[in-house]
Coordinates of C-alpha atoms in Angstrom, one line a residue:
Chain W
M1 CA 0.1 0.0 0.2
F2 CA 2.8 2.5 0.9
E3 CA 4.8 1.5 -2.0
Q4 CA 1.8 2.0 -4.4
A5 CA 0.8 5.3 -2.7
Y6 CA 4.7 6.5 -3.4
T7 CA 4.1 6.1 -6.7
I8 CA 0.7 7.3 -7.8
E9 CA 2.2 11.0 -5.5
K10 CA 4.2 10.9 -8.1
I11 CA 1.4 11.0 -10.5
A12 CA -1.7 13.0 -9.1
P13 CA -0.7 13.4 -4.9
R14 CA -4.2 14.1 -4.4
F15 CA -4.8 10.6 -5.2
S16 CA -1.9 8.9 -2.9
I17 CA -3.9 10.5 0.6
V18 CA -6.6 8.1 0.2
L19 CA -3.5 5.3 0.4
Y20 CA -1.4 7.0 2.5
E21 CA -4.5 7.2 5.5
N22 CA -5.0 3.1 4.6
T23 CA -1.4 3.0 5.4
L24 CA -1.3 4.7 8.2
K25 CA -4.8 2.9 9.7
K26 CA -2.7 -0.9 9.5
S27 CA 0.5 1.1 10.6
R28 CA 2.0 -0.5 13.6
P29 CA 2.5 2.4 16.5
R30 CA 7.2 3.5 16.5
T31 CA 7.5 2.6 13.0
R32 CA 9.0 3.9 10.3
I33 CA 6.4 3.3 8.2
R34 CA 3.7 5.6 10.0
R35 CA 6.1 8.2 10.7
I36 CA 6.7 9.2 7.4
A37 CA 2.7 8.1 6.4
I38 CA 1.8 10.9 8.9
H39 CA 4.3 13.4 7.4
R40 CA 3.2 12.8 4.0
L41 CA -0.4 13.0 5.2
F42 CA 0.7 17.0 6.8
Y43 CA 2.3 17.6 3.7
L44 CA -0.2 16.7 1.2
Y45 CA -3.3 17.9 3.5
A46 CA -1.9 21.4 3.5
K47 CA -0.6 21.3 -0.2
F48 CA -4.7 21.7 -1.2
S49 CA -6.2 23.0 1.6
M50 CA -7.4 20.1 3.6
Y51 CA -7.3 22.0 7.0
E52 CA -9.6 20.4 8.1
D53 CA -8.2 16.5 7.8
I54 CA -4.9 18.5 9.5
F55 CA -6.6 19.5 12.6
I56 CA -7.9 15.4 13.0
L57 CA -4.4 14.4 12.0
N58 CA -2.4 16.0 15.0
E59 CA -6.1 15.3 17.8
K60 CA -4.9 11.9 16.6
Y61 CA -1.0 11.8 16.3
P62 CA 0.2 14.2 18.0
P63 CA 2.2 16.2 17.0
R64 CA 6.3 17.7 17.8
K65 CA 7.9 20.3 17.3
S66 CA 8.1 20.8 13.1
R67 CA 4.3 20.1 12.9
R68 CA 3.3 22.2 15.9
K69 CA 5.2 25.3 13.7
Y70 CA 4.2 24.2 11.0
T71 CA 0.9 24.1 12.2
K72 CA 0.9 27.6 13.6
K73 CA 2.4 28.8 10.3
L74 CA -1.4 27.6 8.9
I75 CA -3.6 29.1 11.4
Q76 CA -1.6 32.0 10.2
K77 CA -2.7 31.4 6.7
M78 CA -5.7 30.8 7.1
A79 CA -6.8 33.7 10.0
K80 CA -5.4 35.9 7.0
R81 CA -7.3 34.3 3.7
F82 CA -10.5 34.0 5.8
A83 CA -10.8 37.0 8.5
F84 CA -10.4 35.1 11.8
N85 CA -8.7 35.4 15.0
E86 CA -5.6 33.8 15.1
E87 CA -5.5 33.3 18.5
L88 CA -9.1 32.5 19.3
A89 CA -8.7 30.3 15.9
S90 CA -5.5 28.7 17.4
K91 CA -7.5 27.4 20.6
V92 CA -10.6 26.0 18.9
L93 CA -10.1 24.3 16.2
P94 CA -7.2 21.6 17.8
L95 CA -10.5 21.6 20.5
A96 CA -13.0 20.9 17.5
S97 CA -11.7 17.2 16.8
K98 CA -12.3 16.4 20.8
T99 CA -15.4 14.9 21.1
D100 CA -15.5 14.7 25.0
E101 CA -18.4 17.0 26.3
E102 CA -16.4 19.4 27.8
S103 CA -14.5 19.9 24.6
T104 CA -17.3 21.0 23.4
K105 CA -18.8 23.0 25.9
Q106 CA -15.3 25.1 26.3
L107 CA -15.1 25.4 22.3
L108 CA -18.1 27.2 22.0
T109 CA -17.7 29.0 25.1
L110 CA -14.0 30.4 23.1
Y111 CA -16.6 30.3 19.7
N112 CA -18.8 32.9 21.2
T113 CA -15.8 35.4 22.3
E114 CA -15.3 36.5 18.8
P115 CA -18.4 34.3 16.3
N116 CA -17.0 34.1 12.3
F117 CA -18.9 32.7 9.7
H118 CA -16.3 30.2 8.6
L119 CA -14.8 30.0 11.1
F120 CA -17.4 27.9 12.2
R121 CA -17.6 26.1 8.6
F122 CA -14.3 24.6 10.1
I123 CA -16.0 23.8 13.3
F124 CA -18.5 21.9 12.0
Y125 CA -16.8 20.7 8.7
I126 CA -14.3 19.2 11.6
K127 CA -16.9 17.9 13.8
L128 CA -19.0 15.8 10.7
K129 CA -15.4 14.1 9.3
I130 CA -15.0 13.0 13.4
K131 CA -18.9 12.3 13.4
D132 CA -19.1 13.5 16.1
K133 CA -23.6 13.2 16.0
A134 CA -23.3 14.8 19.4
G135 CA -20.4 18.1 19.0
L136 CA -22.0 18.9 16.1
K137 CA -26.2 18.5 17.8
Y138 CA -25.2 21.0 20.2
C139 CA -23.3 23.4 18.4
L140 CA -26.8 23.5 16.0
S141 CA -28.4 24.3 19.7
E142 CA -26.8 26.2 21.1
L143 CA -25.8 28.9 18.4
S144 CA -28.1 31.3 17.5
G145 CA -29.0 32.5 13.9
I146 CA -26.9 29.9 12.3
N147 CA -26.9 29.2 8.6
P148 CA -29.9 27.5 7.7
V149 CA -27.5 24.8 5.0
F150 CA -25.5 24.0 7.9
K151 CA -28.8 21.9 9.7
L152 CA -29.5 21.2 6.3
V153 CA -26.2 19.6 5.8
Y154 CA -26.2 18.0 10.0
I155 CA -29.7 16.0 7.7
L156 CA -28.6 15.4 5.0
K157 CA -25.3 13.2 6.6
Q158 CA -26.9 11.9 10.0
V159 CA -30.6 11.8 9.5
P160 CA -30.8 11.6 5.5
K161 CA -34.8 10.5 5.9
K162 CA -36.2 13.2 7.7
M163 CA -33.9 15.2 4.7
P164 CA -37.3 16.5 2.6
S165 CA -39.2 17.9 5.3
Y166 CA -36.6 20.1 6.4
V167 CA -36.4 21.2 2.4
H168 CA -39.7 22.1 2.6
K169 CA -39.0 24.0 5.9
Y170 CA -36.0 26.2 4.7
A171 CA -36.8 26.3 1.0
S172 CA -40.4 27.5 2.3
Q173 CA -38.8 31.1 4.3
V174 CA -38.3 34.2 3.2
S175 CA -36.4 36.1 2.1
L176 CA -33.6 33.3 1.2
S177 CA -30.7 34.7 -0.7
N178 CA -29.1 33.4 -4.0
Q179 CA -26.8 31.6 -2.3
Q180 CA -29.1 30.2 -0.1
K181 CA -31.4 28.3 -3.2
M182 CA -28.2 27.1 -4.4
D183 CA -27.2 25.4 -1.3
I184 CA -30.7 23.9 -0.3
L185 CA -31.2 23.0 -4.0
Y186 CA -27.5 21.5 -4.6
L187 CA -27.6 19.8 -0.7
Y188 CA -31.2 17.7 -2.2
G189 CA -29.8 17.5 -5.5
I190 CA -26.9 14.8 -3.2
Y191 CA -30.2 13.5 -1.1
L192 CA -31.9 12.1 -4.8
R193 CA -28.2 11.1 -5.6
D194 CA -27.9 8.9 -2.8
R195 CA -31.2 7.5 -2.9
H196 CA -30.3 6.6 -6.6
R197 CA -32.7 9.0 -7.8
Y198 CA -30.2 10.1 -10.8
R199 CA -33.6 12.1 -13.2
M200 CA -34.6 13.8 -10.1
A201 CA -30.8 14.6 -8.6
V202 CA -29.5 16.5 -12.0
R203 CA -32.3 18.7 -12.3
Y204 CA -32.1 19.6 -8.6
L205 CA -28.4 20.5 -9.4
R206 CA -29.0 22.3 -12.7
M207 CA -32.2 24.2 -11.3
S208 CA -29.0 25.0 -8.0
S209 CA -26.3 26.1 -10.6
S210 CA -28.9 28.7 -12.1
F211 CA -28.8 30.5 -8.2
N212 CA -24.8 30.5 -8.6
T213 CA -23.9 34.3 -8.5
F214 CA -19.9 34.3 -8.3
N215 CA -17.6 36.2 -10.4
T216 CA -16.1 33.3 -11.9
S217 CA -18.9 30.7 -12.5
K218 CA -18.5 32.5 -16.6
R219 CA -14.8 30.6 -16.6
Y220 CA -15.5 27.4 -14.2
L221 CA -18.2 24.6 -13.3
N222 CA -20.0 25.6 -10.5
R223 CA -20.0 23.0 -7.1
S224 CA -23.9 22.5 -8.7
L225 CA -22.9 21.4 -12.3
T226 CA -19.7 19.3 -11.5
E227 CA -21.9 17.1 -9.3
A228 CA -24.4 16.7 -11.9
A229 CA -22.1 15.6 -14.5
R230 CA -21.1 13.3 -11.9
V231 CA -24.8 12.3 -11.5
L232 CA -25.1 11.7 -14.8
I233 CA -21.8 9.3 -15.5
T234 CA -23.0 7.4 -12.6
S235 CA -26.5 6.8 -14.9
G236 CA -24.8 6.1 -18.1
R237 CA -24.6 9.1 -19.3
S238 CA -21.2 9.9 -20.1
R239 CA -21.9 12.1 -22.9
E240 CA -24.7 14.2 -21.7
G241 CA -22.1 14.5 -18.4
C242 CA -18.9 15.6 -20.5
S243 CA -21.6 18.3 -22.5
L244 CA -21.7 20.0 -19.3
A245 CA -18.4 20.9 -18.9
R246 CA -17.4 21.7 -22.5
G247 CA -16.4 25.1 -22.4
K248 CA -15.0 25.5 -19.3
K249 CA -12.7 24.7 -16.7
I250 CA -13.9 22.3 -13.8
Y251 CA -12.7 24.0 -10.4
V252 CA -11.0 21.2 -8.8
Q253 CA -11.5 20.9 -4.9
N254 CA -11.1 16.9 -4.5
T255 CA -10.6 13.4 -5.7
A256 CA -14.0 13.4 -7.4
D257 CA -13.6 16.9 -9.3
K258 CA -9.7 15.8 -10.7
L259 CA -12.1 12.6 -11.8
L260 CA -13.6 14.0 -13.9
H261 CA -10.8 16.0 -15.6
F262 CA -9.2 13.6 -16.4
Y263 CA -12.0 11.5 -17.7
C264 CA -14.0 14.6 -19.4
K265 CA -11.1 16.6 -20.3
E266 CA -8.1 15.2 -20.2
R267 CA -9.9 12.4 -21.4
N268 CA -6.6 10.6 -20.8
I269 CA -8.1 6.5 -19.9
Q270 CA -4.5 5.5 -19.4
K271 CA -3.7 7.8 -16.4
I272 CA -6.8 7.0 -14.9
R273 CA -6.0 2.7 -15.3
T274 CA -2.8 4.0 -13.2
L275 CA -4.7 5.4 -10.1
K276 CA -6.8 2.5 -9.8
P277 CA -5.5 1.3 -6.4
A278 CA -6.5 4.5 -5.3
L279 CA -9.9 4.7 -7.2
L280 CA -11.0 1.0 -5.4
Q281 CA -10.4 2.6 -1.9
L282 CA -12.3 6.1 -2.6
A283 CA -14.8 3.4 -4.6
E284 CA -15.7 1.4 -0.6
K285 CA -14.9 5.1 0.6
E286 CA -19.1 6.0 1.5
N287 CA -19.8 4.0 -1.5
N288 CA -19.1 6.1 -4.0
L289 CA -20.6 5.2 -7.4
F290 CA -19.1 7.6 -9.5
F291 CA -15.7 5.8 -8.4
K292 CA -16.7 2.0 -9.0
K293 CA -18.4 3.6 -12.8
I294 CA -15.2 5.1 -13.7
L295 CA -13.1 2.2 -13.1
K296 CA -15.9 0.1 -15.0
I297 CA -15.8 2.3 -18.1
V298 CA -12.4 2.2 -18.1
Y299 CA -11.5 -1.7 -17.3
Chain M
M1 CA -70.7 44.1 25.3
K2 CA -68.2 46.4 23.3
A3 CA -66.0 46.7 25.8
L4 CA -65.5 42.1 25.3
I5 CA -64.9 43.1 21.6
Y6 CA -62.6 46.2 22.1
I7 CA -60.6 43.4 24.4
F8 CA -60.9 40.3 21.8
I9 CA -60.3 42.8 19.1
A10 CA -56.8 43.6 21.6
I11 CA -56.4 40.2 22.0
V12 CA -56.1 38.7 18.3
V13 CA -54.0 42.4 17.2
L14 CA -51.4 41.3 20.0
T15 CA -51.0 37.7 19.3
T16 CA -50.8 38.8 15.9
A17 CA -47.8 40.9 16.8
I18 CA -46.2 38.4 18.7
Y19 CA -46.8 35.4 16.4
P20 CA -46.1 37.0 13.3
V21 CA -48.6 34.9 10.5
E22 CA -47.3 35.8 7.2
E23 CA -44.5 32.2 7.0
K24 CA -47.5 29.7 7.2
G25 CA -48.5 27.9 4.6
K26 CA -45.6 29.4 2.3
A27 CA -45.1 27.7 -0.7
P28 CA -40.7 26.4 -1.3
F29 CA -38.9 28.9 -3.5
F30 CA -39.3 26.1 -6.5
Y31 CA -43.2 26.0 -6.5
L32 CA -44.9 28.3 -8.7
S33 CA -47.6 29.6 -6.3
K34 CA -49.0 31.7 -9.1
K35 CA -52.6 31.2 -9.8
R36 CA -53.3 30.9 -13.4
I37 CA -49.0 29.9 -15.6
Q38 CA -50.3 30.9 -19.1
L39 CA -48.4 29.1 -21.7
N40 CA -48.1 31.4 -24.8
L41 CA -49.2 28.5 -27.3
S42 CA -53.1 28.2 -29.4
P43 CA -54.7 25.0 -28.0
G44 CA -55.9 24.5 -31.9
A45 CA -52.0 24.5 -33.9
S46 CA -50.5 22.1 -31.2
K47 CA -50.4 19.1 -29.5
L48 CA -49.4 17.8 -26.1
C49 CA -47.1 14.0 -27.0
R50 CA -45.6 11.4 -24.8
I51 CA -41.7 10.7 -25.4
Y52 CA -39.1 9.1 -24.9
S53 CA -35.9 9.8 -23.9
R54 CA -33.1 8.6 -21.3
E55 CA -31.2 12.1 -22.3
L56 CA -31.9 15.0 -19.5
V57 CA -30.1 18.1 -20.5
L58 CA -29.6 18.2 -24.4
Y59 CA -33.0 16.4 -25.6
R60 CA -31.0 16.0 -29.2
K61 CA -32.7 12.2 -29.1
Y62 CA -36.1 11.4 -28.3
K63 CA -38.9 9.9 -29.2
V64 CA -42.9 10.5 -29.5
K65 CA -45.0 8.0 -28.0
D66 CA -48.6 9.1 -28.1
C67 CA -50.0 12.6 -28.9
Y68 CA -53.0 14.8 -27.7
K69 CA -55.4 17.2 -28.9
T70 CA -54.6 20.3 -26.4
L71 CA -57.5 22.8 -24.9
R72 CA -57.1 25.7 -22.9
S73 CA -57.1 23.8 -19.8
F74 CA -55.5 20.5 -18.8
R75 CA -58.0 19.5 -16.7
K76 CA -59.6 16.8 -18.8
L77 CA -56.9 16.1 -20.3
F78 CA -53.9 15.3 -18.0
P79 CA -56.8 12.5 -15.6
K80 CA -56.4 11.4 -18.9
I81 CA -52.9 10.3 -19.7
L82 CA -52.1 9.2 -15.8
Q83 CA -54.8 6.7 -16.4
E84 CA -52.8 5.5 -19.8
N85 CA -49.8 4.9 -18.0
K86 CA -50.6 4.2 -14.5
E87 CA -47.4 1.6 -14.6
K88 CA -45.0 4.9 -15.3
K89 CA -42.9 5.8 -12.7
E90 CA -42.0 8.9 -14.8
I91 CA -44.0 10.4 -17.7
M92 CA -42.7 13.9 -20.0
L93 CA -44.4 15.9 -22.5
M94 CA -43.4 17.9 -24.6
F95 CA -45.1 20.0 -26.9
F96 CA -45.7 19.7 -31.2
D97 CA -46.6 21.4 -33.9
S98 CA -49.0 19.8 -36.4
L99 CA -46.2 19.5 -38.7
G100 CA -44.2 17.0 -35.8
E101 CA -41.7 20.4 -34.8
R102 CA -41.0 21.2 -31.8
L103 CA -41.9 24.2 -29.9
T104 CA -40.7 25.6 -26.2
P105 CA -44.0 27.8 -25.1
K106 CA -43.1 31.3 -23.7
V107 CA -44.8 31.5 -19.8
T108 CA -44.1 34.9 -17.9
L109 CA -44.3 34.0 -14.3
K110 CA -43.0 36.6 -11.0
E111 CA -39.9 34.5 -11.5
G112 CA -38.7 35.5 -14.8
I113 CA -39.4 34.6 -18.6
F114 CA -39.5 31.5 -19.3
Q115 CA -39.2 29.0 -22.6
V116 CA -41.2 25.7 -21.0
Q117 CA -39.0 22.9 -22.3
T118 CA -41.3 20.0 -21.2
I119 CA -43.8 18.9 -18.9
V120 CA -42.9 16.3 -16.6
Y121 CA -45.1 13.8 -13.9
I122 CA -43.5 12.5 -11.3
A123 CA -45.2 9.6 -10.1
N124 CA -43.4 8.7 -6.6
D125 CA -44.2 12.6 -5.5
K126 CA -47.8 12.5 -7.2
S127 CA -46.5 15.7 -8.3
F128 CA -46.3 18.0 -11.9
F129 CA -43.5 19.5 -12.7
L130 CA -42.2 22.5 -15.1
E131 CA -38.9 22.3 -17.0
L132 CA -37.8 25.8 -18.1
I133 CA -35.0 27.9 -19.9
D134 CA -35.1 31.0 -19.4
G135 CA -33.8 34.1 -21.7
I136 CA -29.4 33.4 -21.4
G137 CA -30.2 29.6 -20.6
K138 CA -29.9 28.6 -17.2
Y139 CA -32.4 25.6 -16.8
Y140 CA -35.0 25.5 -14.4
F141 CA -37.3 22.9 -12.7
Y142 CA -40.8 23.8 -11.0
K143 CA -43.1 22.2 -9.4
V144 CA -46.2 23.0 -10.4
D145 CA -50.2 22.6 -10.0
P146 CA -51.7 22.1 -13.2
K147 CA -55.6 23.0 -12.4
Y148 CA -52.9 26.8 -12.6
L149 CA -52.0 25.6 -16.1
Y150 CA -53.7 27.3 -19.6
L151 CA -52.8 27.6 -22.4
T152 CA -53.6 30.6 -24.4
N153 CA -55.7 31.5 -27.6

C-alpha cells in the first residue's frame, strides 16, 4: 500500500492521500512507515488546503516540534485568508477535533467571544468528518442565527430520512439569498443522488447552478454542475455529463473533481487506469458510485 | 358588550404581533405559486405528446409516443394521460406543432420569463413539474399545480 501511495503521489498527488491514510491506519505505533505516512499526509493536506484533516490528524497523532510549528503557520495563513482571529482559531480548531462534552462546551464558549462564519464552517466540517454527532447537535442548537444550510448538511449526513421535510421547511423561509437557494437545491440533489433517483438529482442540481452568483462562474464549472455531470456519468450518460463541462474549467476541490477533469477534459483513460488502487479505495469509502462507474468504464 | 369586543380585538392584534403569521403556509421557492400560469401557445395549433428520452440535458434524441389534442385547460387531459400510463414512474410531455416540430412555449412568471422545455409527472411524488429555460440559458425545475396551467389563445 505504501509503495502504491508513493508511486501515485508522483502521478496525481491528490489520489495518494487515501492510500497513505490506509497505510497509517494499518501501521503499528512507533514504526518508520507510520512516521513517513503522517509526514506525507500532513504535507498533502496542507498542499490541497484540506485544513480540517490537519487538525484531525494532529488530534490522533499529537505533533512534535516541526509539525506544531507548521500548524501555527497554517493557522496564520487561514486567519488572514478568512478574516478570523488567529489566537482564537489556534485554541478553537484543535478543540473541534475532540469529542468529549467538556471540550465541546469549552469550544462554544471560546467561539462565542468572536463568532465568524468561516471559523464556524471549519469547526462544523471537522465535527462532521469525525462523525461527532452529539457535538454537532450541541453546536447547532446552542448557537443562534446559524445559516440553515448547516442544519441541512447535518440532516443529510445524520438523518437523511428527514431530508425532504427539512428542505421543504427551509426552502419556504422568506428572504433567502441566491447563495442559500443554490445550497438548498444542491443538498437536495445530493440526497436524491444517494437515493439513486438520478433523473431528479440532475434536475435539482442544474437548477441549483442557476442561482449561482459567483463571478468566476463564467470560466469555471460550479459545484452544482460538477455534481450534475458526475450523476449523469454515474447513470450511464457520459456524453451528456461531459457536455456540461464543455467550454469551462473544472474547479478542482477534491479527488472526484480531479477524476472528472481526467475523464472529461484530459480524456486520459491510461492515466485513470494507473490510479486504480486509489480509485478502489475511494469507491469503497462512503460507497461512492461515481468512482465505481469510472472504474467500470476504463476496464 | 362593546368592551368585550374591544378586548377581543386587542387580544387578536397582540397575538399576531407576537406570532407573525406571514410565513404560515408559504410554499418553497421552487414551487410555482401563481394561480394562473399561461403558456403562450394556441390550443388548436399544437399537440401535447408523451415522449421517451434517456437524455436529461440536451434532448437531441427522444421518441414520440402518444399525442393528445390540447385545449385551453389541462383539467381533463392530465387525468386521461395519467390513467393511460399508470405503471410509469415518470411521464415526460412535450409540445409539437401540426408538422411535428417541437415547440417551447413562452411563459411569464414573477420568477422571470421562460421557455417551457417539458412538463414532467413524477409518480413517486404525485406531482407535476415544468422544465424551464430562461433568456440566458439557465435551467429551472419548478413544481406546479396542473389545475392552474393554461394555454392562451
